[in-house]
mmCIF file of C-alpha atoms and ligand atoms in Angstrom:
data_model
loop_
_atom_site.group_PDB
_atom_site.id
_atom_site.type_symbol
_atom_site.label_atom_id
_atom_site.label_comp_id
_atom_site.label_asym_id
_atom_site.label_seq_id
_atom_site.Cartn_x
_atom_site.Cartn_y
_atom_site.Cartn_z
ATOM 1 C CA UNK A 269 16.873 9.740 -33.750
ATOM 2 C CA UNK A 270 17.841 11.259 -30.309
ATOM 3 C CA UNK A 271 18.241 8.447 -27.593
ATOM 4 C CA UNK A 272 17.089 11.863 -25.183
ATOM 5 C CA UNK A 273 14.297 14.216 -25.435
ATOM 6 C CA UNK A 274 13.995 17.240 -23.505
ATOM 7 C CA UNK A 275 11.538 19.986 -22.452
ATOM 8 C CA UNK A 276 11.411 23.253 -20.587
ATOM 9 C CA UNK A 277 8.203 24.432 -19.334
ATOM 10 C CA UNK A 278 7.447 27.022 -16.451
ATOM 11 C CA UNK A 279 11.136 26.167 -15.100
ATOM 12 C CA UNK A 280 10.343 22.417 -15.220
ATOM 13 C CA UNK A 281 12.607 20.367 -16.971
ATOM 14 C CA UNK A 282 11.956 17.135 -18.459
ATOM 15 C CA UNK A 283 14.856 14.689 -19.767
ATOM 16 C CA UNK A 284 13.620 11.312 -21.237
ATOM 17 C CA UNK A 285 15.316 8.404 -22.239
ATOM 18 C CA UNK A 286 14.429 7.022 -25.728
ATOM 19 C CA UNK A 287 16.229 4.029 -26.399
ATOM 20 C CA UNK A 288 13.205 1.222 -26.841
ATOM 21 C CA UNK A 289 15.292 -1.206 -28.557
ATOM 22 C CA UNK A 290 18.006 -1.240 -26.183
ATOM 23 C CA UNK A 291 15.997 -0.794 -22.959
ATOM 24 C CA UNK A 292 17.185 2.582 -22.306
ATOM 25 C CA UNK A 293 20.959 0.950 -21.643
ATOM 26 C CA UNK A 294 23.312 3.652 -20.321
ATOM 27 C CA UNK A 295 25.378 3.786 -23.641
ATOM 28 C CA UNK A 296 27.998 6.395 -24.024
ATOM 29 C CA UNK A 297 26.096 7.942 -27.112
ATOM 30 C CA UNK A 298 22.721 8.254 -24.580
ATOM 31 C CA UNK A 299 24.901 9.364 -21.435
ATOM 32 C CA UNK A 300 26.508 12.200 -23.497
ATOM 33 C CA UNK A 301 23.085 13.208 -24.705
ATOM 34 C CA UNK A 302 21.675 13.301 -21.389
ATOM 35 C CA UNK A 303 24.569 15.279 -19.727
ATOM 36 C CA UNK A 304 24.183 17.961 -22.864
ATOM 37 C CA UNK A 305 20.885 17.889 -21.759
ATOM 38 C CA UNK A 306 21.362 18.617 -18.399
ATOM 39 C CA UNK A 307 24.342 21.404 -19.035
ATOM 40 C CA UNK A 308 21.068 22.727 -21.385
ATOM 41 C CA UNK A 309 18.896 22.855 -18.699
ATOM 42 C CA UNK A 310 20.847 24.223 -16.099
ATOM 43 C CA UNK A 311 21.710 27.795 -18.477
ATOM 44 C CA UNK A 312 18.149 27.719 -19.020
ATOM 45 C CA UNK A 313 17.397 28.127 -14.993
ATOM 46 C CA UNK A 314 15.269 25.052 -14.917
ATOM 47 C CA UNK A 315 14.513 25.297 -11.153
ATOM 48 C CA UNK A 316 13.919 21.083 -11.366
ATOM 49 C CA UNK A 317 14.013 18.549 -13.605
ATOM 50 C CA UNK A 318 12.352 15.518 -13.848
ATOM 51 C CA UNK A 319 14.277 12.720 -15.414
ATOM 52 C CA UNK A 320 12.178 9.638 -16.962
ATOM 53 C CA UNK A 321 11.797 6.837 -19.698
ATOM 54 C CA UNK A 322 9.749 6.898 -22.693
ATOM 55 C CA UNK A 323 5.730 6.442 -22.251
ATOM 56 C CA UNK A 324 4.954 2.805 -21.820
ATOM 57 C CA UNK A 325 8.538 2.162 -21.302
ATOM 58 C CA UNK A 326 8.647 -1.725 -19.185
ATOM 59 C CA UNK A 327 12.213 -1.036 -18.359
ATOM 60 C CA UNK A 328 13.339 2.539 -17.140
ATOM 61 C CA UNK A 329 17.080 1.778 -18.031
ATOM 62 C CA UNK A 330 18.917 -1.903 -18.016
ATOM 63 C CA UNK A 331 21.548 0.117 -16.897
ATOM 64 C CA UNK A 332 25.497 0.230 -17.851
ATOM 65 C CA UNK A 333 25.744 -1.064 -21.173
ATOM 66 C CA UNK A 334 27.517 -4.290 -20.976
ATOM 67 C CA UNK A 335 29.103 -4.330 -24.134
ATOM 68 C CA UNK A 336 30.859 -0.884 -23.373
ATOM 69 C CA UNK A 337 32.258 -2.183 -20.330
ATOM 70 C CA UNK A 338 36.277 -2.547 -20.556
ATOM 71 C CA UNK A 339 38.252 -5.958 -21.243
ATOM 72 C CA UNK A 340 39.308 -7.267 -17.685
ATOM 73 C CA UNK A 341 42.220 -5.149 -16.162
ATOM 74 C CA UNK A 342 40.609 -1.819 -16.405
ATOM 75 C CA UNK A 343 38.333 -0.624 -13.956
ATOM 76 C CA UNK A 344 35.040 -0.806 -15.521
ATOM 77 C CA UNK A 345 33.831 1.937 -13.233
ATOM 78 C CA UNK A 346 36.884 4.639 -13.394
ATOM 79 C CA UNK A 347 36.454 8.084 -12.888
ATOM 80 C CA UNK A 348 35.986 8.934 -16.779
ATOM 81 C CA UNK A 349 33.683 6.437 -17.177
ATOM 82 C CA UNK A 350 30.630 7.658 -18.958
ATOM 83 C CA UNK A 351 28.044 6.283 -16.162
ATOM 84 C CA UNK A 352 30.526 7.842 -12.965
ATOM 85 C CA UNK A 353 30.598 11.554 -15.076
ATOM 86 C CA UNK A 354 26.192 11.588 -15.850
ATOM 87 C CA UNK A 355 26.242 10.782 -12.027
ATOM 88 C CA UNK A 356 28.270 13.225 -10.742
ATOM 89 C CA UNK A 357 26.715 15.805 -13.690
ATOM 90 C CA UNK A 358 23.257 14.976 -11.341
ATOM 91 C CA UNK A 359 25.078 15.387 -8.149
ATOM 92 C CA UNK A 360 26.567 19.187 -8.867
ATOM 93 C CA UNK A 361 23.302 20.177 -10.409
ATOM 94 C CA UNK A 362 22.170 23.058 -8.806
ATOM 95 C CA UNK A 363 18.362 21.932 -9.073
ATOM 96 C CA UNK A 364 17.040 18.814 -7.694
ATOM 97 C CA UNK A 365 16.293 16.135 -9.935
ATOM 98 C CA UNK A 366 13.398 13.885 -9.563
ATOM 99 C CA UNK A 367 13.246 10.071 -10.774
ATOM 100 C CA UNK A 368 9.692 9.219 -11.952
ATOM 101 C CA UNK A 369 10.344 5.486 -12.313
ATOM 102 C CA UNK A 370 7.768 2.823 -14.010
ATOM 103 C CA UNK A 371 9.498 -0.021 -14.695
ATOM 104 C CA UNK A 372 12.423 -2.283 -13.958
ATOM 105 C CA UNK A 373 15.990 -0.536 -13.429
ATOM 106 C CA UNK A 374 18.980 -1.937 -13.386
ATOM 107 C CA UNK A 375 22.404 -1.913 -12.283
ATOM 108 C CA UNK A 376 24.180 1.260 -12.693
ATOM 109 C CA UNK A 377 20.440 2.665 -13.462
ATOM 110 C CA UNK A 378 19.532 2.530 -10.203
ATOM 111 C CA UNK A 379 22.832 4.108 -8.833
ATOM 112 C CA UNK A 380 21.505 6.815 -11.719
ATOM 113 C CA UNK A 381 17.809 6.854 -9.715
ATOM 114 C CA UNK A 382 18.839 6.964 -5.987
ATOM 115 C CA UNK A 383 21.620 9.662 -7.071
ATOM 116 C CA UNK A 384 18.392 11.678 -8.258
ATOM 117 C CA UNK A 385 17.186 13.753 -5.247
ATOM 118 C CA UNK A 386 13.555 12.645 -5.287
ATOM 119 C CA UNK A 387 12.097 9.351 -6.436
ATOM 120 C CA UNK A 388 8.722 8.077 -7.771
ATOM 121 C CA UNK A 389 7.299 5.033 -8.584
ATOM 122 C CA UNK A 390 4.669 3.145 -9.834
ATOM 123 C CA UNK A 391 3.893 -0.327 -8.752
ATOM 124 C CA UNK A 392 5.654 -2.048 -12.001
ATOM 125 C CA UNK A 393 9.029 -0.127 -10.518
ATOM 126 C CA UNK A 394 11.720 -2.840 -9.623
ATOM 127 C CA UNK A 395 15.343 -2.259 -8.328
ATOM 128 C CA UNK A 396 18.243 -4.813 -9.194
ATOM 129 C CA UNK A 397 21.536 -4.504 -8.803
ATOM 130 C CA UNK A 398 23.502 -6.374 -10.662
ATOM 131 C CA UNK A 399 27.742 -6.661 -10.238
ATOM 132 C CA UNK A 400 27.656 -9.786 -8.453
ATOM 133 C CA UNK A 401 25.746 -10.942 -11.226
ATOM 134 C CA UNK A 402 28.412 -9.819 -13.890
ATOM 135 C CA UNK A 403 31.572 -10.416 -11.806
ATOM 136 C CA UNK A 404 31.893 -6.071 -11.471
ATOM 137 C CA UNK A 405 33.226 -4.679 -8.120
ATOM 138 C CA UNK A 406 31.285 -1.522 -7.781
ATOM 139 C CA UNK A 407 33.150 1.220 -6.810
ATOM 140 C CA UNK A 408 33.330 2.883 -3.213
ATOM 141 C CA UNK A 409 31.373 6.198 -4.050
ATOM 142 C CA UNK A 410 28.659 4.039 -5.572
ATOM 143 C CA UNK A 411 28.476 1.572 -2.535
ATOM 144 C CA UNK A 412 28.186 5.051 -0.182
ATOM 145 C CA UNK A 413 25.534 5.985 -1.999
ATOM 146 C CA UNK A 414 23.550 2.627 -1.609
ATOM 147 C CA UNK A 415 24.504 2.987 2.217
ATOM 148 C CA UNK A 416 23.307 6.151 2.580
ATOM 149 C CA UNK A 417 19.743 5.446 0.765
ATOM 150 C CA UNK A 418 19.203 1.757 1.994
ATOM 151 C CA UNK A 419 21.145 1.208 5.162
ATOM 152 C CA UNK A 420 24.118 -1.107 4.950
ATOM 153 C CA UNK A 421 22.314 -4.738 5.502
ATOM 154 C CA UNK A 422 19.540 -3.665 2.903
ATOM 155 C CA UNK A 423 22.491 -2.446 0.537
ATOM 156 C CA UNK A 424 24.402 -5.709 1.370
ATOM 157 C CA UNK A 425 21.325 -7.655 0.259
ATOM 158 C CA UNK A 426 20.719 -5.928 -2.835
ATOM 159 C CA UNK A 427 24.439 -5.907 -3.716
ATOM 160 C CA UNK A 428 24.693 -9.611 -2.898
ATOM 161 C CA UNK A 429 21.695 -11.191 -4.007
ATOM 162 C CA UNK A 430 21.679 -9.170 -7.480
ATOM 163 C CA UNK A 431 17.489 -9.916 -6.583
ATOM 164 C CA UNK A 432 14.474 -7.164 -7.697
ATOM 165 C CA UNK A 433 13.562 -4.578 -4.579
ATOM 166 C CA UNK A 434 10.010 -4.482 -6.010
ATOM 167 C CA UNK A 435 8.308 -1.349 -5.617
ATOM 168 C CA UNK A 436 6.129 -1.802 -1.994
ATOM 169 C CA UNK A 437 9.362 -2.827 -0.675
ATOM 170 C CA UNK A 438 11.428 0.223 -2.064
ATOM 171 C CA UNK A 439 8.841 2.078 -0.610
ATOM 172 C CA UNK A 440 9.107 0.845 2.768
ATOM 173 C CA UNK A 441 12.821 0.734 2.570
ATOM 174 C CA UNK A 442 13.321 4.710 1.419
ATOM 175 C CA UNK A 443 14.336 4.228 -1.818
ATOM 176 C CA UNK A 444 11.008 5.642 -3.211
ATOM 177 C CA UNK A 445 9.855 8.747 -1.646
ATOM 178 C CA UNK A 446 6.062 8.563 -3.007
ATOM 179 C CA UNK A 447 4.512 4.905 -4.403
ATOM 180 C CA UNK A 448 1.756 6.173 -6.742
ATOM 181 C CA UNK A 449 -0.653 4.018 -8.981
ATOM 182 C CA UNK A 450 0.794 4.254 -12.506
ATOM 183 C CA UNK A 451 -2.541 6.480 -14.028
ATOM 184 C CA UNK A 452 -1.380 9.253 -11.477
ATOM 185 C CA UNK A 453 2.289 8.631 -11.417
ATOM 186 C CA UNK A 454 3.045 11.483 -14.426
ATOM 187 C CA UNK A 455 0.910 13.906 -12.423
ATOM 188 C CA UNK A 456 1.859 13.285 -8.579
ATOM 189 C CA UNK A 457 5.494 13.874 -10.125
ATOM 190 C CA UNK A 458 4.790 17.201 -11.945
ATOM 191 C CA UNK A 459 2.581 18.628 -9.131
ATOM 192 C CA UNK A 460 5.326 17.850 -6.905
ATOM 193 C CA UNK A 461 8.094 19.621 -9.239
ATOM 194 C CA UNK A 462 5.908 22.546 -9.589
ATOM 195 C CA UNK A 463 5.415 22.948 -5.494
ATOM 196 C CA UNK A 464 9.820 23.223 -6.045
ATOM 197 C CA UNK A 465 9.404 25.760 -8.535
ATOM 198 C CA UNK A 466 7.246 28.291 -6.143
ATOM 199 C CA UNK A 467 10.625 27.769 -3.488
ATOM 200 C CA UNK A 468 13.457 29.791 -3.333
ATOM 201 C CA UNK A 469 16.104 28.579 -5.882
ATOM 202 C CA UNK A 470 18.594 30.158 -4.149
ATOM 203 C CA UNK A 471 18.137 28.265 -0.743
ATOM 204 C CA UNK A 472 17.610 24.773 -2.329
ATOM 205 C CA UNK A 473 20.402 25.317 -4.736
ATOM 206 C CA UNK A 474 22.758 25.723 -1.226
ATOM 207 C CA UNK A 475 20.756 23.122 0.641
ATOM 208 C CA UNK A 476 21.315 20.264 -2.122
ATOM 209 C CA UNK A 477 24.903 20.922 -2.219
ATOM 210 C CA UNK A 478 25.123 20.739 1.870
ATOM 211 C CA UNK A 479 23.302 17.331 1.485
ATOM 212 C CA UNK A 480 25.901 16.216 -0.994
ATOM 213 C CA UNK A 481 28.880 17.157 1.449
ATOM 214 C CA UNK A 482 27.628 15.509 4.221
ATOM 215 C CA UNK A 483 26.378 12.692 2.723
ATOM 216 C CA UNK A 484 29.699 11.835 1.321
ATOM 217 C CA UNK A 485 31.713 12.815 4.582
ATOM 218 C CA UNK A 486 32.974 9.589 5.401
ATOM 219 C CA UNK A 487 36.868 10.022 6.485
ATOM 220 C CA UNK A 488 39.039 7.451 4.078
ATOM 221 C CA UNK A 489 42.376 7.114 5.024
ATOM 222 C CA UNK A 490 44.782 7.165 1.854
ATOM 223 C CA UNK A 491 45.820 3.425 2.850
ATOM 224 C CA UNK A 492 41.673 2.731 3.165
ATOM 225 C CA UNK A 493 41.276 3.919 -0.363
ATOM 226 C CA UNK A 494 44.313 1.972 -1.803
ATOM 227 C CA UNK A 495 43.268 -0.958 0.766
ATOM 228 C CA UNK A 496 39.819 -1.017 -1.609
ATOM 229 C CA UNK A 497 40.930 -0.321 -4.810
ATOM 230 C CA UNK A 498 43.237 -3.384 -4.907
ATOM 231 C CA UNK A 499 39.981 -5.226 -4.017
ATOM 232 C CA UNK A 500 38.608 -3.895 -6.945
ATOM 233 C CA UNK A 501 41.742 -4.855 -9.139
ATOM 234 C CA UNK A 502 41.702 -8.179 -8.288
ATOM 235 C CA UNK A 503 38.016 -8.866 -9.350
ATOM 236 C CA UNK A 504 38.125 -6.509 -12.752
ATOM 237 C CA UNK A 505 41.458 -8.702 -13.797
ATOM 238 C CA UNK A 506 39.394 -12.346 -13.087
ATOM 239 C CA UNK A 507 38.036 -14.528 -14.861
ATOM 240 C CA UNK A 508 34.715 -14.020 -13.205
ATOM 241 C CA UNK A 509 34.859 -10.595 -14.703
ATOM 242 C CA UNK A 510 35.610 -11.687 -17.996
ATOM 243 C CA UNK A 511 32.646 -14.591 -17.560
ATOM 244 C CA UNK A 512 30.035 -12.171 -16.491
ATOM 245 C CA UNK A 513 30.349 -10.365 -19.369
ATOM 246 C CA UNK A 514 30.702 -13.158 -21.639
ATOM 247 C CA UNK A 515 27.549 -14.850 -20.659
ATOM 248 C CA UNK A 516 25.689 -11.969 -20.765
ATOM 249 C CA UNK A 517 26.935 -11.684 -24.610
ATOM 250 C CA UNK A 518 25.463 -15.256 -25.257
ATOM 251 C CA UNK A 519 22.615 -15.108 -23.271
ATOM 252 C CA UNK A 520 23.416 -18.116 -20.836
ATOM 253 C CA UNK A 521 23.610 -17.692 -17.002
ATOM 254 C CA UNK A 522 27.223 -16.891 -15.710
ATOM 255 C CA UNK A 523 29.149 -19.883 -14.671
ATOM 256 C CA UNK A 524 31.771 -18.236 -11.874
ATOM 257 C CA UNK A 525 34.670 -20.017 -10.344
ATOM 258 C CA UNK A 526 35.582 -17.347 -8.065
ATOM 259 C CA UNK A 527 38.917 -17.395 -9.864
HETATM 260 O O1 LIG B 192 20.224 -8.688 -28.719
HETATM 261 P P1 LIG B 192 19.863 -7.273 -29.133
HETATM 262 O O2 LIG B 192 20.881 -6.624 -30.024
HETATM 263 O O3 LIG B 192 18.426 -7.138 -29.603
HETATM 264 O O4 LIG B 192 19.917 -6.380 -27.778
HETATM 265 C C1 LIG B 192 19.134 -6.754 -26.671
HETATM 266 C C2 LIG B 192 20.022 -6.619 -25.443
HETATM 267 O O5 LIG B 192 21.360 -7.064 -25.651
HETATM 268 C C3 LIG B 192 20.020 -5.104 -25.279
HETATM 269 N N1 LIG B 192 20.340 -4.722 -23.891
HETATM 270 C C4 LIG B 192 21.526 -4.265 -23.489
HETATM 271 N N2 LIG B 192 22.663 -4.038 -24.182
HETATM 272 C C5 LIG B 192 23.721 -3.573 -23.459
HETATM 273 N N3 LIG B 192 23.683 -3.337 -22.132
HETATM 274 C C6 LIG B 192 22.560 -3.549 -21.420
HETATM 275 N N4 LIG B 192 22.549 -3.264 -20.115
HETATM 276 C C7 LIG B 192 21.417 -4.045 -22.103
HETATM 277 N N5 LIG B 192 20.159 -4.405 -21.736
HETATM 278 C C8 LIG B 192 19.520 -4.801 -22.838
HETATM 279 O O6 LIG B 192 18.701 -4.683 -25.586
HETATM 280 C C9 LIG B 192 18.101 -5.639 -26.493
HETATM 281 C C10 LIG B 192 16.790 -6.126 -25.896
HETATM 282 O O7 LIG B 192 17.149 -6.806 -24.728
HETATM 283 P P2 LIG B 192 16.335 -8.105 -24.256
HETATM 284 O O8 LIG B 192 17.149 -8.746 -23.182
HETATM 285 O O9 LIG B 192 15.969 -8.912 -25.447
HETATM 286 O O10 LIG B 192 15.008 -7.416 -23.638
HETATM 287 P P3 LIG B 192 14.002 -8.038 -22.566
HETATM 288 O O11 LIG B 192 13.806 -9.487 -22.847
HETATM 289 O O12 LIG B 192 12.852 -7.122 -22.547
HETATM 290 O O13 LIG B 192 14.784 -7.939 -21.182
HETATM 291 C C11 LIG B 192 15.041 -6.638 -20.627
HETATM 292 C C12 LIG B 192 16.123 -6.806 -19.530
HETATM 293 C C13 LIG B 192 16.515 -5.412 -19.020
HETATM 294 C C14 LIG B 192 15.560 -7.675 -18.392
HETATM 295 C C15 LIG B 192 17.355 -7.509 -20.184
HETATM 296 O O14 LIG B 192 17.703 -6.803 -21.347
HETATM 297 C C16 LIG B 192 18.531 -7.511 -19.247
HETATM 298 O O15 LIG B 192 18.618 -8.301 -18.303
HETATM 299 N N6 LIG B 192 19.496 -6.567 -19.528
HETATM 300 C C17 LIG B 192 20.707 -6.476 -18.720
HETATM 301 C C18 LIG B 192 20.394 -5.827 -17.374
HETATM 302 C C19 LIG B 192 21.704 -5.700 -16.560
HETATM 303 O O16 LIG B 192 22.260 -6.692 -16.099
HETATM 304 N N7 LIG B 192 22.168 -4.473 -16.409
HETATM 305 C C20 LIG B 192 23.334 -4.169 -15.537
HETATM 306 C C21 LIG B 192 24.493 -3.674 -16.373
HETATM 307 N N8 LIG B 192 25.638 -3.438 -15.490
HETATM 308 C C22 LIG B 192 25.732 -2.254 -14.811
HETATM 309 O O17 LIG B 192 24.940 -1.357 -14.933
HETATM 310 C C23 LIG B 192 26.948 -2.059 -13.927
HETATM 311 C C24 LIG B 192 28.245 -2.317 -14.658
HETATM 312 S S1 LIG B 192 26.856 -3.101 -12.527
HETATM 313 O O18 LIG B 192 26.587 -4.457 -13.050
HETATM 314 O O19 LIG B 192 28.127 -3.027 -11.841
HETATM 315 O O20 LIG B 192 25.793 -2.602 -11.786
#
């Protein structure tokens, strides 16, 4: 049973996630079925595609899956891994992608969402973000990212807290684009994809990958970068690290020593 199912309909594309019994978690097996699916889309000139969970779905994604994340001492957010590559598949699509989010997301699910070009929610949409929570040092692309969408106190809270941006607040913060009662949600979204499909592909196609080079234009020195990825290293070789994971194996709250 495909953890993705896709349609193509008057150059709308629609990839959902289908992966009840594991909350939709971003497993290897459903991120390389929903970068196929993308790849599929884009030869078949989908003009925009709307990326969503399963009907009735509580939880849009719970986000990396924890029990794919690497033992301590490897970055648990590399460049290969499967999460960072179905981000930056969304990123170089040539068509924007819209988020139509009911539910709670989580984690690297909602660097997934706000890397989408458009979102919308319902009022059951929540945001958490969750490293501090599991002893992960998100990387530097995702934390620009989460600057760019929320401002850098609002990302600072979200990142620190590891606490739910519920929906009104998303809303008022930018991370939605359109709050919509869930019995209209499917149809605000698909009226708004099919207002993209009457516009020139072309033009957007050029426009969304200006918005991606600007967004990202933040000068980093060589010795910055290094300067922050030995940051990293220090937290993805501690025992925090190796405790987040742990107690989200057994089900118990993390116990962190900062060590
Ligand atoms: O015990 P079984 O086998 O039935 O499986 C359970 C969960 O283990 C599984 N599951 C997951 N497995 C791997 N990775 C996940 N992220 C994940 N989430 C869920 O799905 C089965 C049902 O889960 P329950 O907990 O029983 O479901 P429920 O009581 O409805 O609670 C749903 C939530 C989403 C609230 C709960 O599953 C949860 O808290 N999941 C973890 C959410 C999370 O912390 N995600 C962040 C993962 N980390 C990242 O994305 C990045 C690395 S970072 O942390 O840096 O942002």
């Amino acid at each position: 049973m495909p953890f993705i199912q896709t349609r193509l309909e008057n150059h709308i594309g629609t990839i959902t996630m289908n992966h009840p019994e594991h909350r939709n978690a971003l497993s290897e097996v459903l991120i390389a079925e929903m970068i196929e699916a993308f790849e599929a889309m884009k030869e078949q000139k989908a003009r925009v595609i709307v990326l969503r969970a399963h009907a009735g779905a509580k939880v849009w994604s719970s986000g990396h899956d924890v029990k794919e994340l690497p033992t301590p001492g490897r970055d648990p957010l590399g460049y290969e891994d499967s999460l960072v590559r179905v981000l930056r598949t969304v990123q170089y699509l040539t068509m924007p992608v819209i988020a139509m989010i009911g539910g709670s997301v989580w984690g690297g699910a909602c660097d997934l969402a706000f890397t989408c070009d458009i979102l919308i929610g319902s009022p059951d949409a929540e945001f958490t973000m969750t490293p501090a929570k599991l002893g992960v040092p998100y990387n530097p692309s995702g934390l620009l990212r989460f600057m760019n969408v929320l401002g850098l106190n609002s990302a600072k809270e979200m990142f620190f807290t590891a606490q739910p941006v519920q929906a009104e607040r998303a809303h008022l913060q930018g991370i939605l684009n359109h709050l919509v009662p869930a019995a209209s949600l499917e149809t605000f979204t698909y009226e708004l994809a099919r207002n993209i499909t009457c516009n020139s592909p072309l033009s957007i196609a050029a426009m969304k990958e200006s918005f991606r080079l600007l967004a990202n234009a933040s000068p980093l020195t060589p010795n910055m970068f290094e300067r922050i990825q030995g940051l990293r290293r220090k937290v993805y070789d501690s025992g925090d690290y190796r405790e987040g994971i742990q107690s989200f194996l057994e089900k118990r709250p993390p116990v962190f020593n900062g060590e």
